[in-house]
Short mmCIF file of N, CA, C and O in Angstrom, two decimals:
data_model
loop_
_atom_site.label_atom_id
_atom_site.label_comp_id
_atom_site.label_asym_id
_atom_site.label_seq_id
_atom_site.Cartn_x
_atom_site.Cartn_y
_atom_site.Cartn_z
N UNK A 1 0.84 -1.18 0.00
CA UNK A 1 0.00 0.00 0.00
C UNK A 1 0.89 1.25 0.00
O UNK A 1 1.91 1.29 0.66
N UNK A 2 0.49 2.24 -0.74
CA UNK A 2 1.24 3.48 -0.85
C UNK A 2 1.24 4.23 0.48
O UNK A 2 0.25 4.22 1.20
N UNK A 3 2.35 4.87 0.80
CA UNK A 3 2.50 5.59 2.08
C UNK A 3 1.45 6.68 2.25
O UNK A 3 0.94 6.89 3.35
N UNK A 4 1.12 7.37 1.17
CA UNK A 4 0.10 8.42 1.24
C UNK A 4 -1.24 7.82 1.66
O UNK A 4 -1.94 8.38 2.52
N UNK A 5 -1.60 6.70 1.07
CA UNK A 5 -2.85 6.02 1.44
C UNK A 5 -2.81 5.60 2.91
O UNK A 5 -3.79 5.76 3.63
N UNK A 6 -1.66 5.07 3.36
CA UNK A 6 -1.53 4.65 4.76
C UNK A 6 -1.73 5.82 5.70
O UNK A 6 -2.40 5.69 6.73
N UNK A 7 -1.19 6.98 5.35
CA UNK A 7 -1.35 8.16 6.21
C UNK A 7 -2.80 8.60 6.29
O UNK A 7 -3.30 8.95 7.35
N UNK A 8 -3.49 8.58 5.16
CA UNK A 8 -4.90 9.00 5.16
C UNK A 8 -5.75 8.00 5.93
O UNK A 8 -6.66 8.39 6.67
N UNK A 9 -5.46 6.72 5.81
CA UNK A 9 -6.19 5.72 6.60
C UNK A 9 -5.94 5.94 8.10
O UNK A 9 -6.86 5.82 8.92
N UNK A 10 -4.72 6.29 8.44
CA UNK A 10 -4.39 6.62 9.84
C UNK A 10 -5.14 7.87 10.27
O UNK A 10 -5.62 7.96 11.40
N UNK A 11 -5.27 8.83 9.36
CA UNK A 11 -6.02 10.06 9.64
C UNK A 11 -7.48 9.73 9.95
O UNK A 11 -8.06 10.31 10.88
N UNK A 12 -8.07 8.83 9.22
CA UNK A 12 -9.46 8.44 9.47
C UNK A 12 -9.60 7.91 10.90
O UNK A 12 -10.52 8.29 11.63
N UNK A 13 -8.67 7.05 11.32
CA UNK A 13 -8.69 6.53 12.70
C UNK A 13 -8.57 7.67 13.71
O UNK A 13 -9.26 7.69 14.72
N UNK A 14 -7.71 8.62 13.42
CA UNK A 14 -7.51 9.76 14.30
C UNK A 14 -8.76 10.62 14.39
O UNK A 14 -9.16 11.05 15.47
N UNK A 15 -9.41 10.87 13.25
CA UNK A 15 -10.64 11.67 13.24
C UNK A 15 -11.76 10.98 14.03
O UNK A 15 -12.54 11.64 14.71
N UNK A 16 -11.82 9.66 13.95
CA UNK A 16 -12.80 8.91 14.74
C UNK A 16 -12.46 9.03 16.22
O UNK A 16 -13.33 9.31 17.04
N UNK A 17 -11.18 8.88 16.57
CA UNK A 17 -10.73 9.00 17.95
C UNK A 17 -11.05 10.38 18.53
O UNK A 17 -11.44 10.52 19.69
N UNK A 18 -10.90 11.41 17.71
CA UNK A 18 -11.16 12.78 18.14
C UNK A 18 -12.64 13.16 18.05
O UNK A 18 -13.01 14.30 18.29
N UNK A 19 -13.49 12.21 17.68
CA UNK A 19 -14.94 12.42 17.54
C UNK A 19 -15.29 13.48 16.50
O UNK A 19 -16.33 14.13 16.60
N UNK A 20 -14.45 13.63 15.49
CA UNK A 20 -14.76 14.54 14.39
C UNK A 20 -15.63 13.84 13.36
O UNK A 20 -16.37 14.49 12.62
N UNK A 21 -15.53 12.52 13.32
CA UNK A 21 -16.42 11.68 12.53
C UNK A 21 -16.74 10.46 13.38
O UNK A 21 -16.00 10.14 14.31
N UNK A 22 -17.84 9.79 13.06
CA UNK A 22 -18.20 8.59 13.82
C UNK A 22 -17.69 7.31 13.17
O UNK A 22 -17.27 6.38 13.84
N UNK A 23 -17.73 7.28 11.85
CA UNK A 23 -17.35 6.08 11.10
C UNK A 23 -16.62 6.47 9.84
O UNK A 23 -16.73 7.61 9.36
N UNK A 24 -15.92 5.52 9.25
CA UNK A 24 -15.20 5.79 8.01
C UNK A 24 -16.15 6.17 6.87
O UNK A 24 -15.78 6.94 5.99
N UNK A 25 -17.39 5.68 6.92
CA UNK A 25 -18.35 6.07 5.88
C UNK A 25 -18.67 7.56 5.95
O UNK A 25 -18.96 8.18 4.93
N UNK A 26 -18.60 8.15 7.15
CA UNK A 26 -18.80 9.60 7.29
C UNK A 26 -17.68 10.34 6.55
O UNK A 26 -17.93 11.33 5.86
N UNK A 27 -16.46 9.85 6.68
CA UNK A 27 -15.31 10.43 6.00
C UNK A 27 -15.52 10.34 4.49
O UNK A 27 -15.33 11.33 3.77
N UNK A 28 -15.92 9.18 4.02
CA UNK A 28 -16.17 8.99 2.58
C UNK A 28 -17.20 9.98 2.07
O UNK A 28 -17.01 10.62 1.02
N UNK A 29 -18.28 10.11 2.80
CA UNK A 29 -19.35 11.03 2.42
C UNK A 29 -18.84 12.46 2.34
O UNK A 29 -19.14 13.19 1.40
N UNK A 30 -18.04 12.86 3.33
CA UNK A 30 -17.51 14.23 3.39
C UNK A 30 -16.60 14.57 2.21
O UNK A 30 -16.55 15.71 1.78
N UNK A 31 -15.86 13.59 1.72
CA UNK A 31 -14.94 13.87 0.62
C UNK A 31 -15.50 13.43 -0.74
O UNK A 31 -14.81 13.51 -1.75
N UNK A 32 -16.74 12.96 -0.76
CA UNK A 32 -17.39 12.60 -2.01
C UNK A 32 -16.87 11.30 -2.62
O UNK A 32 -16.73 11.17 -3.83
N UNK A 33 -16.62 10.33 -1.75
CA UNK A 33 -16.07 9.05 -2.19
C UNK A 33 -17.01 7.93 -1.74
O UNK A 33 -17.55 7.97 -0.65
N UNK A 34 -17.16 6.93 -2.57
CA UNK A 34 -17.97 5.78 -2.19
C UNK A 34 -17.23 4.92 -1.17
O UNK A 34 -16.01 4.75 -1.29
N UNK A 35 -17.92 4.37 -0.18
CA UNK A 35 -17.27 3.48 0.78
C UNK A 35 -16.56 2.30 0.10
O UNK A 35 -15.54 1.82 0.58
N UNK A 36 -17.09 1.84 -1.01
CA UNK A 36 -16.45 0.73 -1.75
C UNK A 36 -15.06 1.12 -2.24
O UNK A 36 -14.15 0.29 -2.29
N UNK A 37 -14.89 2.40 -2.56
CA UNK A 37 -13.57 2.88 -3.00
C UNK A 37 -12.58 2.81 -1.85
O UNK A 37 -11.42 2.44 -2.04
N UNK A 38 -13.03 3.14 -0.63
CA UNK A 38 -12.17 3.06 0.53
C UNK A 38 -11.72 1.61 0.75
O UNK A 38 -10.56 1.35 1.06
N UNK A 39 -12.62 0.68 0.54
CA UNK A 39 -12.28 -0.73 0.66
C UNK A 39 -11.21 -1.12 -0.37
O UNK A 39 -10.27 -1.85 -0.05
N UNK A 40 -11.33 -0.60 -1.58
CA UNK A 40 -10.34 -0.88 -2.63
C UNK A 40 -8.99 -0.26 -2.28
O UNK A 40 -7.94 -0.84 -2.58
N UNK A 41 -9.00 0.91 -1.64
CA UNK A 41 -7.75 1.55 -1.23
C UNK A 41 -7.07 0.68 -0.17
O UNK A 41 -5.86 0.46 -0.23
N UNK A 42 -7.86 0.18 0.78
CA UNK A 42 -7.30 -0.67 1.83
C UNK A 42 -6.68 -1.95 1.26
O UNK A 42 -5.73 -2.48 1.82
N UNK A 43 -7.21 -2.43 0.14
CA UNK A 43 -6.69 -3.63 -0.50
C UNK A 43 -5.55 -3.32 -1.47
O UNK A 43 -4.94 -4.23 -2.03
N UNK A 44 -5.25 -2.03 -1.67
CA UNK A 44 -4.17 -1.64 -2.57
C UNK A 44 -4.55 -1.64 -4.04
O UNK A 44 -3.69 -1.56 -4.90
N UNK A 45 -5.85 -1.71 -4.32
CA UNK A 45 -6.31 -1.76 -5.70
C UNK A 45 -6.30 -0.38 -6.34
O UNK A 45 -6.02 -0.22 -7.52
N UNK A 46 -6.62 0.64 -5.55
CA UNK A 46 -6.66 2.01 -6.05
C UNK A 46 -6.06 2.93 -4.98
O UNK A 46 -5.63 2.45 -3.93
N UNK A 47 -6.03 4.22 -5.26
CA UNK A 47 -5.42 5.19 -4.36
C UNK A 47 -6.32 6.41 -4.21
O UNK A 47 -7.20 6.65 -5.03
N UNK A 48 -6.07 7.20 -3.16
CA UNK A 48 -6.76 8.47 -3.02
C UNK A 48 -6.33 9.37 -4.18
O UNK A 48 -5.16 9.39 -4.55
N UNK A 49 -7.28 10.13 -4.73
CA UNK A 49 -6.96 11.02 -5.84
C UNK A 49 -6.48 12.37 -5.31
O UNK A 49 -6.67 12.70 -4.13
N UNK A 50 -5.89 13.15 -6.19
CA UNK A 50 -5.44 14.49 -5.83
C UNK A 50 -6.62 15.33 -5.36
O UNK A 50 -6.52 16.06 -4.36
N UNK A 51 -7.76 15.23 -6.03
CA UNK A 51 -8.95 15.99 -5.63
C UNK A 51 -9.44 15.57 -4.25
O UNK A 51 -9.85 16.41 -3.45
N UNK A 52 -9.41 14.28 -3.96
CA UNK A 52 -9.82 13.81 -2.64
C UNK A 52 -8.86 14.31 -1.57
O UNK A 52 -9.29 14.75 -0.50
N UNK A 53 -7.57 14.28 -1.85
CA UNK A 53 -6.57 14.77 -0.88
C UNK A 53 -6.78 16.26 -0.63
O UNK A 53 -6.72 16.72 0.51
N UNK A 54 -7.04 17.02 -1.68
CA UNK A 54 -7.29 18.45 -1.53
C UNK A 54 -8.52 18.69 -0.65
O UNK A 54 -8.51 19.52 0.27
N UNK A 55 -9.58 17.93 -0.88
CA UNK A 55 -10.80 18.05 -0.08
C UNK A 55 -10.54 17.68 1.37
O UNK A 55 -11.02 18.36 2.28
N UNK A 56 -9.77 16.63 1.62
CA UNK A 56 -9.42 16.21 2.98
C UNK A 56 -8.70 17.35 3.70
O UNK A 56 -9.02 17.68 4.84
N UNK A 57 -7.74 17.95 3.02
CA UNK A 57 -6.96 19.04 3.63
C UNK A 57 -7.84 20.23 3.98
O UNK A 57 -7.69 20.82 5.05
N UNK A 58 -8.77 20.56 3.11
CA UNK A 58 -9.65 21.71 3.34
C UNK A 58 -10.67 21.40 4.44
O UNK A 58 -10.83 22.17 5.38
N UNK A 59 -11.37 20.28 4.32
CA UNK A 59 -12.45 19.97 5.27
C UNK A 59 -11.97 19.70 6.69
O UNK A 59 -12.64 20.02 7.65
N UNK A 60 -10.79 19.09 6.81
CA UNK A 60 -10.30 18.69 8.13
C UNK A 60 -9.07 19.47 8.58
O UNK A 60 -8.47 19.14 9.59
N UNK A 61 -8.71 20.51 7.83
CA UNK A 61 -7.56 21.36 8.16
C UNK A 61 -6.27 20.53 8.31
O UNK A 61 -5.49 20.73 9.23
N UNK A 62 -6.11 19.58 7.41
CA UNK A 62 -4.96 18.66 7.47
C UNK A 62 -3.78 19.26 6.70
O UNK A 62 -3.95 19.89 5.65
N UNK A 63 -2.62 19.06 7.23
CA UNK A 63 -1.37 19.52 6.62
C UNK A 63 -1.03 18.58 5.46
O UNK A 63 -0.68 17.42 5.67
N UNK A 64 -1.10 19.08 4.24
CA UNK A 64 -0.80 18.26 3.06
C UNK A 64 0.63 17.73 3.11
O UNK A 64 0.89 16.61 2.65
N UNK A 65 1.54 18.49 3.70
CA UNK A 65 2.92 18.01 3.81
C UNK A 65 3.02 16.78 4.69
O UNK A 65 3.89 15.94 4.48
N UNK A 66 2.12 16.64 5.66
CA UNK A 66 2.10 15.42 6.48
C UNK A 66 1.61 14.24 5.63
O UNK A 66 2.19 13.15 5.67
N UNK A 67 0.56 14.47 4.85
CA UNK A 67 0.04 13.39 4.01
C UNK A 67 1.12 12.85 3.08
O UNK A 67 1.23 11.65 2.88
N UNK A 68 1.96 13.75 2.56
CA UNK A 68 3.00 13.33 1.63
C UNK A 68 4.32 12.98 2.31
O UNK A 68 5.33 12.73 1.66
N UNK A 69 4.32 12.95 3.65
CA UNK A 69 5.48 12.50 4.40
C UNK A 69 6.60 13.51 4.54
O UNK A 69 7.73 13.15 4.86
N UNK A 70 6.29 14.78 4.34
CA UNK A 70 7.32 15.82 4.41
C UNK A 70 7.42 16.48 5.78
O UNK A 70 8.42 17.12 6.08
N UNK A 71 6.36 16.39 6.57
CA UNK A 71 6.33 16.99 7.90
C UNK A 71 5.67 16.03 8.88
O UNK A 71 4.95 15.12 8.49
N UNK A 72 5.89 16.29 10.17
CA UNK A 72 5.31 15.46 11.24
C UNK A 72 3.96 15.97 11.71
O UNK A 72 3.17 15.23 12.26
N UNK A 73 3.72 17.27 11.54
CA UNK A 73 2.51 17.92 12.05
C UNK A 73 1.30 17.53 11.19
O UNK A 73 1.28 17.77 9.98
N UNK A 74 0.28 16.94 11.82
CA UNK A 74 -0.87 16.43 11.09
C UNK A 74 -1.82 17.54 10.65
O UNK A 74 -2.28 17.57 9.50
N UNK A 75 -2.11 18.47 11.55
CA UNK A 75 -3.09 19.52 11.24
C UNK A 75 -2.42 20.88 11.10
O UNK A 75 -1.34 21.12 11.64
N UNK A 76 -3.07 21.77 10.39
CA UNK A 76 -2.59 23.13 10.20
C UNK A 76 -3.07 24.02 11.33
O UNK A 76 -3.95 24.86 11.16
N UNK A 77 -2.54 23.79 12.51
CA UNK A 77 -2.91 24.60 13.67
C UNK A 77 -1.80 24.52 14.70
O UNK A 77 -1.08 23.51 14.76
N UNK A 78 -1.65 25.55 15.50
CA UNK A 78 -0.62 25.50 16.55
C UNK A 78 -0.89 24.35 17.52
O UNK A 78 -2.04 24.06 17.86
N UNK A 79 0.15 23.68 17.93
CA UNK A 79 0.01 22.60 18.89
C UNK A 79 -0.55 21.32 18.30
O UNK A 79 -0.98 20.43 19.03
N UNK A 80 -0.55 21.20 16.98
CA UNK A 80 -1.06 20.00 16.33
C UNK A 80 -0.26 18.79 16.76
O UNK A 80 0.94 18.87 17.02
N UNK A 81 -0.94 17.65 16.80
CA UNK A 81 -0.23 16.41 17.11
C UNK A 81 0.73 16.09 15.97
O UNK A 81 0.54 16.53 14.84
N UNK A 82 1.76 15.33 16.28
CA UNK A 82 2.72 14.91 15.29
C UNK A 82 2.72 13.39 15.23
O UNK A 82 2.67 12.72 16.26
N UNK A 83 2.74 12.88 14.01
CA UNK A 83 2.79 11.44 13.79
C UNK A 83 3.92 11.14 12.85
O UNK A 83 4.04 11.76 11.78
N UNK A 84 4.76 10.22 13.25
CA UNK A 84 5.88 9.80 12.40
C UNK A 84 5.82 8.29 12.20
O UNK A 84 5.00 7.61 12.81
N UNK A 85 6.68 7.80 11.38
CA UNK A 85 6.81 6.35 11.23
C UNK A 85 5.81 5.69 10.32
O UNK A 85 5.68 4.48 10.34
N UNK A 86 5.12 6.45 9.51
CA UNK A 86 4.18 5.83 8.57
C UNK A 86 4.79 5.94 7.19
O UNK A 86 5.26 6.92 6.77
#
């Protein structure tokens, strides 16, 4: 599985943990993606698109540089959590 996909899947878990979404289907709905596509991403069949990544960054204030593995800071806000090792 591509590292970018792994980071976004980790982000979904984090958003659920932070109660920003209840389920992964909520995430899919918010970014305009079918839940079946998320299943295909988890299996490595397809990947998140540039448009989906852009929507994720806007809707959830996510640091695009974190998604692409360039920075540790997950969100675009002071005091954001940092995740490494993905």
